[in-house]
CSV table of C-alpha atoms in Angstrom, one decimal:
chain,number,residue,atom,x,y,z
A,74,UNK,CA,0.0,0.0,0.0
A,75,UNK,CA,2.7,2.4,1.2
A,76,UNK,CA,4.6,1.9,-1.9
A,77,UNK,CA,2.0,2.6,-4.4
A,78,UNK,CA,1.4,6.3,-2.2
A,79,UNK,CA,5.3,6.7,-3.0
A,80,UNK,CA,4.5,6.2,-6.7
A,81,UNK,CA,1.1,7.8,-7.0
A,82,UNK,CA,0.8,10.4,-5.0
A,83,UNK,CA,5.1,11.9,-4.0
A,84,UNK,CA,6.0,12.1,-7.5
A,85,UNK,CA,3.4,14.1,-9.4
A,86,UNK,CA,1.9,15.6,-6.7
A,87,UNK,CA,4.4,16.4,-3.1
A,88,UNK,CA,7.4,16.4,-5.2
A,89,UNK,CA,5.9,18.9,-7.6
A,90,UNK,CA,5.3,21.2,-4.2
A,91,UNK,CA,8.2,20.8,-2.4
A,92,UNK,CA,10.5,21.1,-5.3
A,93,UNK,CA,11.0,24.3,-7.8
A,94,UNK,CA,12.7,22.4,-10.7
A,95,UNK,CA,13.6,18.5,-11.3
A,96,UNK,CA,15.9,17.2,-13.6
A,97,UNK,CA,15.2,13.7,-14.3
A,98,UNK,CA,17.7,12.5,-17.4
A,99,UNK,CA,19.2,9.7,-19.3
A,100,UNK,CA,16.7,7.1,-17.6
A,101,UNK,CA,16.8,5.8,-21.5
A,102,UNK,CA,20.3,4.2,-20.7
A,103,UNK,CA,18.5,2.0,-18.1
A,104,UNK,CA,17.7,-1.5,-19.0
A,105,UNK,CA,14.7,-1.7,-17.1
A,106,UNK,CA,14.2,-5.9,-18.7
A,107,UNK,CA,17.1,-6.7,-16.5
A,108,UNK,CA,17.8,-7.1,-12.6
A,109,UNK,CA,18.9,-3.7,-11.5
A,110,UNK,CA,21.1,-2.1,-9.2
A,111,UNK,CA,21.1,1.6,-8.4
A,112,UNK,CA,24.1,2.8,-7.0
A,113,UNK,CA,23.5,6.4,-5.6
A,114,UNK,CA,25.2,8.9,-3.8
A,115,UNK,CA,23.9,10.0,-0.2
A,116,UNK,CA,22.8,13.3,0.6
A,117,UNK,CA,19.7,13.1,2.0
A,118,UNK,CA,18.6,10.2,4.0
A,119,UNK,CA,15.2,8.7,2.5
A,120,UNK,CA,14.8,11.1,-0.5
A,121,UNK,CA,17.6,9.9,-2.0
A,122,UNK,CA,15.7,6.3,-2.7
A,123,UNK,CA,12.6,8.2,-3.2
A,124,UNK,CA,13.6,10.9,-6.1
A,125,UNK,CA,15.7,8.2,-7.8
A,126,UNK,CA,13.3,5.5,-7.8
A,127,UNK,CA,9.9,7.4,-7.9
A,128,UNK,CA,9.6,7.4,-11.8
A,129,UNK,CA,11.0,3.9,-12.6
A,130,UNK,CA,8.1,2.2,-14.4
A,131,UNK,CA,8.3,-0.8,-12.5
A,132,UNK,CA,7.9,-0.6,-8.2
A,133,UNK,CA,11.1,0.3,-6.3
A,134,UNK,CA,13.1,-1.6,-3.6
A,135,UNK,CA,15.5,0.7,-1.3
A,136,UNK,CA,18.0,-0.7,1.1
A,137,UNK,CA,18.7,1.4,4.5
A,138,UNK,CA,21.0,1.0,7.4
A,139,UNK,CA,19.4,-2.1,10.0
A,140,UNK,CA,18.9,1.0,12.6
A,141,UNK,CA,15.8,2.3,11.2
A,142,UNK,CA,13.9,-0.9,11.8
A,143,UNK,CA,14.1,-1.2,15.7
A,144,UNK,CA,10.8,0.8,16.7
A,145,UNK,CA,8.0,-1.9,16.0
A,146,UNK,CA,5.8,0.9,13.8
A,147,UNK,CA,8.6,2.0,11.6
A,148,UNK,CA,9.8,-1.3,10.7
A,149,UNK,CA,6.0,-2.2,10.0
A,150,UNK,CA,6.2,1.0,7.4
A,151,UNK,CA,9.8,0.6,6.2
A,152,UNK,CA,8.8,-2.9,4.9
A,153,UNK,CA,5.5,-1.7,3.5
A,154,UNK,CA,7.5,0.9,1.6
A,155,UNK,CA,9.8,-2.2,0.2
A,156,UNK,CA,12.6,-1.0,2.4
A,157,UNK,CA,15.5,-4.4,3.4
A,158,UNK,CA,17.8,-3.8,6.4
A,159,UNK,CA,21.0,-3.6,5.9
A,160,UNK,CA,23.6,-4.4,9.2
A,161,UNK,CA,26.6,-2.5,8.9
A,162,UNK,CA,29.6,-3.1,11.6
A,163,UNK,CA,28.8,0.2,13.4
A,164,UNK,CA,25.4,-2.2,14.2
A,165,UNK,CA,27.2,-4.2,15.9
A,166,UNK,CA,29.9,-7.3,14.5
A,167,UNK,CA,27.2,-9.6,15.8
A,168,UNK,CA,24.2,-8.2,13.7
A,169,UNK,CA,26.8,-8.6,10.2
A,170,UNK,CA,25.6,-12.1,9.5
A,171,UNK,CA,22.0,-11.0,9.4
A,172,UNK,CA,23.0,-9.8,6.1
A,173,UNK,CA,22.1,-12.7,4.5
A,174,UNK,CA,18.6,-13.0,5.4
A,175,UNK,CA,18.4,-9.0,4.2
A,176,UNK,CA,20.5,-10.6,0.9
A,177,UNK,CA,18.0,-13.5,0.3
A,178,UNK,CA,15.4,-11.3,0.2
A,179,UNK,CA,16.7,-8.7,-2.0
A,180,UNK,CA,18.0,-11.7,-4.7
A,181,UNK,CA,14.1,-12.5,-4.6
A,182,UNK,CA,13.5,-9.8,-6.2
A,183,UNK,CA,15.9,-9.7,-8.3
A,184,UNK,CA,15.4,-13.1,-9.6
A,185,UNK,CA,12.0,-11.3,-11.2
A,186,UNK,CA,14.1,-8.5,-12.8
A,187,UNK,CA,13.3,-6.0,-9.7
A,188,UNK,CA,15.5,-3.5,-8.9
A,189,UNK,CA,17.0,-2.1,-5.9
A,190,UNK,CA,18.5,1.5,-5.0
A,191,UNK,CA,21.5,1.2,-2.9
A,192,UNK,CA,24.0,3.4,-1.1
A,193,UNK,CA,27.1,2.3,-1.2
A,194,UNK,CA,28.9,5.3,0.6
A,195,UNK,CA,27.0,3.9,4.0
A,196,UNK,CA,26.8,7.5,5.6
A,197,UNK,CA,24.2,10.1,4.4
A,198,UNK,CA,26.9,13.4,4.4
A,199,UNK,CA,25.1,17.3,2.8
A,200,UNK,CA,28.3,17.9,1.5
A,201,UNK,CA,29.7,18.1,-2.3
A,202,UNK,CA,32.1,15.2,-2.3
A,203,UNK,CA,31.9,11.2,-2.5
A,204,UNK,CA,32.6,9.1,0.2
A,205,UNK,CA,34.4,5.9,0.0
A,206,UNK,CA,32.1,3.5,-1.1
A,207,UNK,CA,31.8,0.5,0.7
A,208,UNK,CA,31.6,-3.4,-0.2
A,209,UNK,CA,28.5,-4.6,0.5
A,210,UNK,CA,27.3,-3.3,-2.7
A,211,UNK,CA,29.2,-5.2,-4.4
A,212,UNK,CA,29.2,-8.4,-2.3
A,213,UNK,CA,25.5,-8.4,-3.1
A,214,UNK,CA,26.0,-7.8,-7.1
A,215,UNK,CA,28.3,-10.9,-7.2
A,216,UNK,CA,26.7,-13.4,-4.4
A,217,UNK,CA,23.3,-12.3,-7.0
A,218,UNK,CA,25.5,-14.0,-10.5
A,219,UNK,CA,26.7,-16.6,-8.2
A,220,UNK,CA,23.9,-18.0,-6.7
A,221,UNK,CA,21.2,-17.6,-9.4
A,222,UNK,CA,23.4,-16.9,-12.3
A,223,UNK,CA,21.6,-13.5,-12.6
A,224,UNK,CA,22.7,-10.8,-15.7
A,225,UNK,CA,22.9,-7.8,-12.6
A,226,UNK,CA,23.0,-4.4,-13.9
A,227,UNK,CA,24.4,-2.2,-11.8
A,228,UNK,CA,23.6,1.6,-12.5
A,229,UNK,CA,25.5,4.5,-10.7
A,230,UNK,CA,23.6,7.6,-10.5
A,231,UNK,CA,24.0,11.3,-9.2
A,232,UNK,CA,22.0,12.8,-7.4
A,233,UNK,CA,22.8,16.2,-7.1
A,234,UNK,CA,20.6,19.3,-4.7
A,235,UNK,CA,20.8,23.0,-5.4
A,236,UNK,CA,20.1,22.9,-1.4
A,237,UNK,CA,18.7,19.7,0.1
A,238,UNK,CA,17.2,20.8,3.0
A,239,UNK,CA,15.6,23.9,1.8
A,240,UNK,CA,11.9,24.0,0.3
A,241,UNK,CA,11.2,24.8,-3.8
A,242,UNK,CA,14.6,24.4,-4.3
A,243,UNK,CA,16.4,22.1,-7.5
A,244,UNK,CA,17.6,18.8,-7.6
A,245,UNK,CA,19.0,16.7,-10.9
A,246,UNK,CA,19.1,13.4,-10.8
A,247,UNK,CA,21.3,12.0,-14.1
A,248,UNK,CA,21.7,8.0,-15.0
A,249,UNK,CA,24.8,7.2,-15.9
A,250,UNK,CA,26.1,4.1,-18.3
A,251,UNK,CA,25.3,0.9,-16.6
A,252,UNK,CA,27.6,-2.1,-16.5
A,253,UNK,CA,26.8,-6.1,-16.2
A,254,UNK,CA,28.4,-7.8,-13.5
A,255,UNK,CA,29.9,-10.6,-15.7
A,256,UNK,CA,32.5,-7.8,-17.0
A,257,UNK,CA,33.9,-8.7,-13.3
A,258,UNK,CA,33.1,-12.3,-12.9
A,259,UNK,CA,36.4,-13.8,-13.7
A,260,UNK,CA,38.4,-11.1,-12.0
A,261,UNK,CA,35.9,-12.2,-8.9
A,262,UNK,CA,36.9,-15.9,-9.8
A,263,UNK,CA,40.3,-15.3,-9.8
A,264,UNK,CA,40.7,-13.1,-6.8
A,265,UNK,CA,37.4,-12.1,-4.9
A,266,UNK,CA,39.1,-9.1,-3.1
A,267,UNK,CA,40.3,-7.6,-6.5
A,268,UNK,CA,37.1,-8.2,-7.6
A,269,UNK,CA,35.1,-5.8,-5.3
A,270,UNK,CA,37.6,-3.9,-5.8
A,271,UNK,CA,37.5,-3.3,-9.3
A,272,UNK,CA,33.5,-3.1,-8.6
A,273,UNK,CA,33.5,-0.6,-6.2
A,274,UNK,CA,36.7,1.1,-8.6
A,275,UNK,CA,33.7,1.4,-11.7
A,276,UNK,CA,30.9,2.4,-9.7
A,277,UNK,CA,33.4,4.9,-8.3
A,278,UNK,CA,34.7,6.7,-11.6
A,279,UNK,CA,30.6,6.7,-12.9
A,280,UNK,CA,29.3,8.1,-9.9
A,281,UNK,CA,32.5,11.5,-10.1
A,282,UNK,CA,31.0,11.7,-13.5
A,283,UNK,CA,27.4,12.7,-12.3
A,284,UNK,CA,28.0,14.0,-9.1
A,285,UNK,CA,28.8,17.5,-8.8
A,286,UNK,CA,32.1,17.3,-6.4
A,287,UNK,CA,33.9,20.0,-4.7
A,288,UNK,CA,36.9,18.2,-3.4
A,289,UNK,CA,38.7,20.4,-1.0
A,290,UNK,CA,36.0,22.6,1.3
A,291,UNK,CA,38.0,25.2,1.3
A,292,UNK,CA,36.7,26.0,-1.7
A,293,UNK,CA,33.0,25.3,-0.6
A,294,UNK,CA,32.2,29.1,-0.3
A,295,UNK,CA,33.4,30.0,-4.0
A,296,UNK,CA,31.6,27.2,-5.7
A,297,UNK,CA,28.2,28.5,-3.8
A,298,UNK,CA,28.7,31.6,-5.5
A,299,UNK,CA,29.8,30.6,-9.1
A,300,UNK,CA,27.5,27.9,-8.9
A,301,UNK,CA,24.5,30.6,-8.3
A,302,UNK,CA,26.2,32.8,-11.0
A,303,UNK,CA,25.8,29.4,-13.7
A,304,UNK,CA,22.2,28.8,-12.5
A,305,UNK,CA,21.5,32.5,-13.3
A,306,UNK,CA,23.2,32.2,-16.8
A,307,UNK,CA,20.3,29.9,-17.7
A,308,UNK,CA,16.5,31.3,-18.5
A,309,UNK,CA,14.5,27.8,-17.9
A,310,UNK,CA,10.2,28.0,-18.8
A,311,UNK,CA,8.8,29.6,-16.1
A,312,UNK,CA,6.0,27.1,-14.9
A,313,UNK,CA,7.5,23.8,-16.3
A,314,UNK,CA,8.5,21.9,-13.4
A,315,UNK,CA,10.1,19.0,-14.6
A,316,UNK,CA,13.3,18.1,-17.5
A,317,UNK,CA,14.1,15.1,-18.5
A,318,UNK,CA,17.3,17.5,-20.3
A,319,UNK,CA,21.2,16.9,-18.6
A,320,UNK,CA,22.4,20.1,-19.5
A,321,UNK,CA,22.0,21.9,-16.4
A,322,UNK,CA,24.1,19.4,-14.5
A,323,UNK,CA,26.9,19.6,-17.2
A,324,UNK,CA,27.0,23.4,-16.7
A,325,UNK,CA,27.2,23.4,-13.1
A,326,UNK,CA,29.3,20.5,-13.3
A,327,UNK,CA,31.9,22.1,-15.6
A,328,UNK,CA,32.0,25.4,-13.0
A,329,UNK,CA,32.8,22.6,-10.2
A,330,UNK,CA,35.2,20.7,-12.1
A,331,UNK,CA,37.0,24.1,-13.3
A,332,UNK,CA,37.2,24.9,-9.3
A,333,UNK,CA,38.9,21.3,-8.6
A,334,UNK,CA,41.7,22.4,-11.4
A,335,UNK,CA,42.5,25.5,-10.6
A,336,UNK,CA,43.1,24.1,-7.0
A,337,UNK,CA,45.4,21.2,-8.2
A,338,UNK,CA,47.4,23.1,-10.5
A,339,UNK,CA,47.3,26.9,-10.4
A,340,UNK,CA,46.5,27.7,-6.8
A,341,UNK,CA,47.7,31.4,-7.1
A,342,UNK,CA,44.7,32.0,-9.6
A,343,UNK,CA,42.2,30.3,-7.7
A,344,UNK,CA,42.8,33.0,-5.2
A,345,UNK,CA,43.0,35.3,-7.8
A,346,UNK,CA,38.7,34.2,-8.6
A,347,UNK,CA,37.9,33.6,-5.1
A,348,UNK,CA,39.4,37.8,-5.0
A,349,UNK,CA,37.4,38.5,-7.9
A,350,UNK,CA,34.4,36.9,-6.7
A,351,UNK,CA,34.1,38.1,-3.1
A,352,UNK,CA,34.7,41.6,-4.5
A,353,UNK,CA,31.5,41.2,-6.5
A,354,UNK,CA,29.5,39.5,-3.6
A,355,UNK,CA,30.5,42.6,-1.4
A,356,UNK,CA,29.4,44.9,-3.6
A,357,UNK,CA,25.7,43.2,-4.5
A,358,UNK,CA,25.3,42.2,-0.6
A,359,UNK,CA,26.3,45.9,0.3
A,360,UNK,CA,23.8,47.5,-2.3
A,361,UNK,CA,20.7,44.6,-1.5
A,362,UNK,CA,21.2,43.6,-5.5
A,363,UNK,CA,21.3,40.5,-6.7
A,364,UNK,CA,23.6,38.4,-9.0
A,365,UNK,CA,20.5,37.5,-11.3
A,366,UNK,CA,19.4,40.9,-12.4
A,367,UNK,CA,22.8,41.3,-13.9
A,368,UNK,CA,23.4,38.4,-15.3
A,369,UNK,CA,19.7,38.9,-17.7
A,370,UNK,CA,18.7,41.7,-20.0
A,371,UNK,CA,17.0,44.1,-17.7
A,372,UNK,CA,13.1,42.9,-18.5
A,373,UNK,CA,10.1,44.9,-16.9
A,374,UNK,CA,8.2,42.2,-17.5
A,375,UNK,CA,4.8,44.2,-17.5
A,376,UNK,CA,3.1,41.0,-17.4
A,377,UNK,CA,4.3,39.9,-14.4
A,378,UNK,CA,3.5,42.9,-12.7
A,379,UNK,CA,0.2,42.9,-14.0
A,380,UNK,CA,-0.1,39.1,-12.7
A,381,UNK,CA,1.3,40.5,-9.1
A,382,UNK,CA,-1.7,43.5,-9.3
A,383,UNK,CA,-4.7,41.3,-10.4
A,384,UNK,CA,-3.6,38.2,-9.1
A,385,UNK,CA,-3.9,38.9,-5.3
A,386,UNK,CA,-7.2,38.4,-4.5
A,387,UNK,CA,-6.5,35.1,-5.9
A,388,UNK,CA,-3.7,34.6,-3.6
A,389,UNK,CA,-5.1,35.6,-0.8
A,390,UNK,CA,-7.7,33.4,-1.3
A,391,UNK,CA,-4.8,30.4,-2.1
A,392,UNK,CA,-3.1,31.1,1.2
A,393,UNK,CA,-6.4,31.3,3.6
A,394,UNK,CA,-7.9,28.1,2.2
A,395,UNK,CA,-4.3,26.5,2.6
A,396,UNK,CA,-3.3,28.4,5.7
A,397,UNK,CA,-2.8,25.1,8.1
A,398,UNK,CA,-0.7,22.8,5.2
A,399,UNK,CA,1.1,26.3,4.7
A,400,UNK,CA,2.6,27.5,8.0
A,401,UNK,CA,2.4,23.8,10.1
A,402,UNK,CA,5.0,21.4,8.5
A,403,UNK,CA,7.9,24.0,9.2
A,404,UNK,CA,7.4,24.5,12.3
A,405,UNK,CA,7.2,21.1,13.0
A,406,UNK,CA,10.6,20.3,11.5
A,407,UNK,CA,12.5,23.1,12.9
A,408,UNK,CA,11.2,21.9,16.3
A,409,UNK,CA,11.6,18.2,15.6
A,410,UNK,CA,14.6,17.8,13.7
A,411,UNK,CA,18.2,18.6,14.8
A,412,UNK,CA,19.9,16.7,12.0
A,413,UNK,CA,19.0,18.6,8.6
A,414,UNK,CA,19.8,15.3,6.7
A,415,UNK,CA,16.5,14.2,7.6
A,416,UNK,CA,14.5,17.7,7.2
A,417,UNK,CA,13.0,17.5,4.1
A,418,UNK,CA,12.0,14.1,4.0
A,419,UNK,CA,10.1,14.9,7.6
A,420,UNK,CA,8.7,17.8,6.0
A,421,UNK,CA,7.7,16.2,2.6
A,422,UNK,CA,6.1,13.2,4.9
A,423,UNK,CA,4.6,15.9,7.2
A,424,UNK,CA,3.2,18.0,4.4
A,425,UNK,CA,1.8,15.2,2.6
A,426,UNK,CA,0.0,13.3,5.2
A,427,UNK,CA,-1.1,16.6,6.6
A,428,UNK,CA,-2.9,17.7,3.6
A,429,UNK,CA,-4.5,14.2,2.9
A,430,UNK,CA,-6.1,14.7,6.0
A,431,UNK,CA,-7.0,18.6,5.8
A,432,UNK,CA,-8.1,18.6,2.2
A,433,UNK,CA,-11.0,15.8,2.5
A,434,UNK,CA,-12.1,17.2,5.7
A,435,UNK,CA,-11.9,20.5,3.8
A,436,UNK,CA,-14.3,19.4,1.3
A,437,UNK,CA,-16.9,17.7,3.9
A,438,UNK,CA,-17.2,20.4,5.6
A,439,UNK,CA,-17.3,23.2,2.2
A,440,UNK,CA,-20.4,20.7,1.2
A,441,UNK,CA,-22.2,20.6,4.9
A,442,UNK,CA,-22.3,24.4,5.3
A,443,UNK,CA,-22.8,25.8,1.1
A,444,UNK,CA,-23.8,22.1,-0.5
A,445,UNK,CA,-23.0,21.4,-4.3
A,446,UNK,CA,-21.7,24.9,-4.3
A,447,UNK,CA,-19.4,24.9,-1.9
A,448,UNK,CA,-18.3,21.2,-2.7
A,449,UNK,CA,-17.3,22.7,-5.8
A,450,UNK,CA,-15.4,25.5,-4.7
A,451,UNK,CA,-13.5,22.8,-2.4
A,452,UNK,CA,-11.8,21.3,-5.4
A,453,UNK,CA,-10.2,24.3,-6.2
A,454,UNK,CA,-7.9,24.4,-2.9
A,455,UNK,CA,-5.3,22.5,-4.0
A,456,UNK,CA,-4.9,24.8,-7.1
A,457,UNK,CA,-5.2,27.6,-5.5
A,458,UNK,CA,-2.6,26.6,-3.0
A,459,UNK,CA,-0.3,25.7,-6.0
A,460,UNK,CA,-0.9,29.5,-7.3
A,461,UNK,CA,0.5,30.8,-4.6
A,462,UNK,CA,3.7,29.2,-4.8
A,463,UNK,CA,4.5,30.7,-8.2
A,464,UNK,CA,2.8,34.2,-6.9
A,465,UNK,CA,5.1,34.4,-4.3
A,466,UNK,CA,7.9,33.9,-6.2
A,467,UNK,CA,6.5,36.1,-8.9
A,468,UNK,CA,5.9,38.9,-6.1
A,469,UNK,CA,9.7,38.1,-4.8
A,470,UNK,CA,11.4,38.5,-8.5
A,471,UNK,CA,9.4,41.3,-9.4
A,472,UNK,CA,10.2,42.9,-6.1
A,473,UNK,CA,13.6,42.6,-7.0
A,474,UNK,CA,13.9,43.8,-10.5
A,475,UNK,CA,11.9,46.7,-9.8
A,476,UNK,CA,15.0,47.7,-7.3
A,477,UNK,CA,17.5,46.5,-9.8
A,478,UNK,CA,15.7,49.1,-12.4
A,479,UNK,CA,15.3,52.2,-9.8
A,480,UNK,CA,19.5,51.7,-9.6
A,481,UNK,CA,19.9,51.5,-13.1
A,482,UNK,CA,18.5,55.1,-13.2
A,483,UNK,CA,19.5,56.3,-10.3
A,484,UNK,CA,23.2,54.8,-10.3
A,485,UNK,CA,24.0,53.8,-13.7
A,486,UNK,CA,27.9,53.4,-12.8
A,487,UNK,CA,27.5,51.2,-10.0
A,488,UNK,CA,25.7,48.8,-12.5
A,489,UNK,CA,28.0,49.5,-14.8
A,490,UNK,CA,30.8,48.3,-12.5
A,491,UNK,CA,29.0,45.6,-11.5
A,492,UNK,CA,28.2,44.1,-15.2
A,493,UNK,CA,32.2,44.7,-15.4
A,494,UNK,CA,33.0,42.7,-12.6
A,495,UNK,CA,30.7,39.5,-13.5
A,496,UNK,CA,32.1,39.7,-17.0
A,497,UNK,CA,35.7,39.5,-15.8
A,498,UNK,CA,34.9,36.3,-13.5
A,499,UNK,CA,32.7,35.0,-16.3
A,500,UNK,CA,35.3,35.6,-18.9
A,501,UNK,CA,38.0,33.7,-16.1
A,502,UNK,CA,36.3,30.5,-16.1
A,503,UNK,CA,35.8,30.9,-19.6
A,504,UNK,CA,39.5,30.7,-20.3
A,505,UNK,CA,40.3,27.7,-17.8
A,506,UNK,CA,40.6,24.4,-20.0
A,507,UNK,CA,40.3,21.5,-17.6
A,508,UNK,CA,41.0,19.0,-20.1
C-alpha cells in the first residue's frame, strides 16, 4: 500500500510542491528488462531512494541502514514501503551475518528482474564530495550471479541538490552508463578481493562523472557563489517543473570541475577568482542587489506585474484556504529535527499526510455548510494553493527587479561596474581548459 502512495501520489503531486525544478535524465540508458542495481550517492537520508526510484516504471526496492527498523511501527512501514535492512559493523559485528537474510530477500527480487536502490557510501553526508564506497554493494551484485546466475546491472547515479534541505529548491538526478556484472566475474573468480575492488573502482569513476564534487571545502564558499552565477546564466520555462534535459548538470558541473583544477594546478589563480568573486559579492550584498538581475537583459516584465496586481485576491484566497498545510509542517521540522539530513524528508512526509487529511475534511465540511456549491469551490484548494507558490515567487522576482531598475536610473555606474566585474569572473572561467 505504502509503496503505491510513494509512486502515485510523492511524484506528481508532493514532489511537484516541495521542489521548484527536477531534472530527471538519461533514464533511456536504463535497461529496465534486466535485474537492476542503483548505486547512488547520499545526501539526503530517504529522499535519495525516493527521487531516484519514484519514476522507474516498475515498483522500487530501497535498502537502509538495519537502525531504522528497531521501533515496532517503523519497521512495520519501512517494509510496507519495500525498504530491506542492511547491518553494517557500526550495528554491531554480531548483527553482520543478518546480512544474509536481508540478501536472500533482496536476490528474490531480483530473480524477477526487480530492482534495488542502494547506497554504497554507507553515511548520508550534505556535503559536495563522495565518500568511500563501501563493499556490500558489491558483495550483493556478485553473491546475485553466483547464486542464481543473474545478468545484474548495476547503474550509478547522481544525485545532485541545489540545497537539500531547503523548500522549492532544484535537484537533478542523471543515469549514468550501466555495466553487467559478468564484465567482473572472472576477476571475482580469480581473486574475490580484487574483484570488489575493481567493482566498487567502476561504480566509483561513474558516480564522479554525475556528481557535482567539490573536493577540497576550502573551496566550498566560491563554488556556492559561481555555482549561483551558472544557474542564473540559464532562462529555464517559467511554470515547467520537470526536465528530463542533462544540461543543467553539465554546466554546473563544468563550474565545479573548473574549481577542482585551478586548486590542483594553479593555486595562485584560484585566489586570484575567489578575490574576484568576493569583491563582487561585497558589492551586490552591500547595495541589496542581486547576481540574477545582472546576469539577464534588464526585463520589466509588465506581465508579471500585472499578474502580481490582479492576481492577489486570488492569492489571498490560495493562502487562507491552505493556511494550516502552509505555515504547520515548518514549524514542526524546525522543532523536531536537529539533524538537517532528515529535514526534508520529515517535512515532505509531514506535508503530505497533513494535507490528505485537511483537504478531505476541507471538502466535507465546504459541502455541509454551502452544498453542491461549496463542494465545488473545495476542489479548487489544492490549485489555488499551488498559485501561490508561483505568486510568491513572482511577487519576490518582481520585487527585486523593480529595485534592480530604480539603480539602473539612479546609479548607472554602479551597475555599470558591476556588469564589469561578472564579465571579468565570467570571462576567467571561460579561459580555464580542464581537459
Amino acid at each position: 500500500m505504502f509503496s503505491r502512495f510513494l509512486k502515485y501520489i510523492v511524484p506528481p503531486f508532493t514532489f511537484r510542491v516541495f521542489f521548484r525544478r527536477i531534472f530527471y535524465s538519461n533514464l533511456k540508458k536504463v535497461p529496465l528488462e534486466k535485474p537492476l542495481l542503483f548505486v547512488g550517492n547520499h545526501q539526503n537520508s530517504f529522499m535519495d531512494g525516493i527521487l531516484v526510484g519514484s519514476y522507474l516504471p516498475q515498483p522500487i526496492h530501497f535498502t537502509m541502514r538495519a537502525d531504522m527498523f528497531r521501533k515496532p511501527f517503523a519497521r512495520f512501514c519501512l517494509r510496507e514501503l519495500n525498504v530491506s535492512p542492511v547491518y553494517r559493523i557500526e550495528e554491531g559485528f554480531e548483527n553482520v551475518h543478518k546480512n544474509l537474510e536481508s540478501f536472500k530477500g533482496i536476490y528474490d527480487v531480483l530473480r524477477k528482474n526487480g530492482n534495488f536502490i542502494m547506497f554504497s557510501e554507507g553515511v548520508c553526508v550534505q556535503e559536495k564530495r563522495l565518500q568511500k564506497l563501501r563493499k556490500g554493494t558489491a558483495r550483493l551484485a556478485f553473491g546475485a550471479e553466483e547464486k542464481y546466475g543473474l545478468d545484474v546491472n548495476i547503474v550509478p547515479v547522481g544525485i545532485n541538490y541545489t540545497y537539500p534541505a531547503q523548500f522549492r529548491k532544484e535537484v537533478m538526478i542523471n543515469f549514468h552508463d550501466p555495466f553487467s556484472i559478468r564484465e567482473l566475474k572472472d576477476i571475482y573468480k580469480e581473486n574475490p578481493a580484487k574483484g570488489l575492488l575493481a567493482f566498487n573502482e567502476k561504480c566509483d569513476a561513474g558516480l564522479r562523472k554525475e556528481v557535482i564534487i567539490i573536493e577540497d571545502r576550502k573551496n566550498d564558499l566560491l563554488a556556492e557563489q559561481l555555482l549561483k552565477m551558472e544557474r542564473h546564466n540559464m532562462v529555464l520555462p517559467f511554470f515547467r517543473w520537470r526536465f528530463d534535459t542533462d544540461e543543467r548538470r553539465v554546466k554546473e558541473k563544468g563550474v565545479a570541475d573548473k574549481i577542482n583544477y585551478l586548486a590542483k594546478k594553479s593555486p595562485g589563480e584560484l585566489e586570484k577568482l575567489k578575490e574576484k568573486v568576493k569583491d563582487y559579492s561585497d558589492t551586490l550584498d552591500s547595495v541589496k542587489l542581486r547576481d540574477e538581475n545582472v546576469a539577464r537583459k534588464l526585463d520589466f516584465g509588465w506581465l508579471r506585474y500585472l499578474t502580481v496586481i490582479a492576481g492577489f485576491p486570488v492569492f489571498l484566497a490560495g493562502y487562507i484556504s491552505n493556511l494550516i498545510p502552509f505555515i504547520v509542517p515548518r514549524p514542526v521540522c524546525d522543532k523536531l529535527i536537529r539533524d538537517l539530513r532528515f529535514y526534508s524528508s520529515v517535512y515532505i512526509s509531514s506535508g503530505t499526510v497533513l494535507y490528505l487529511v485537511y483537504f478531505p475534511l476541507l471538502l466535507i465540511l465546504a459541502a455541509v455548510f454551502a452544498g453542491l456549491t461549496g463542494f465545488l469551490l473545495g476542489l479548487l484548494v489544492p490549485l489555488l494553493g499551488y498559485f501561490v507558490l508561483f505568486y510568491q515567487e513572482i511577487f519576490l522576482e518582481r520585487l527585486r527587479t523593480t529595485r534592480f531598475s530604480l539603480k539602473s536610473v539612479t546609479n548607472k555606474p554602479l551597475i555599470a561596474e558591476l556588469a564589469a566585474k561578472r564579465r571579468e569572473i565570467q570571462g576567467m572561467l571561460d579561459n580555464i581548459k580542464t581537459a
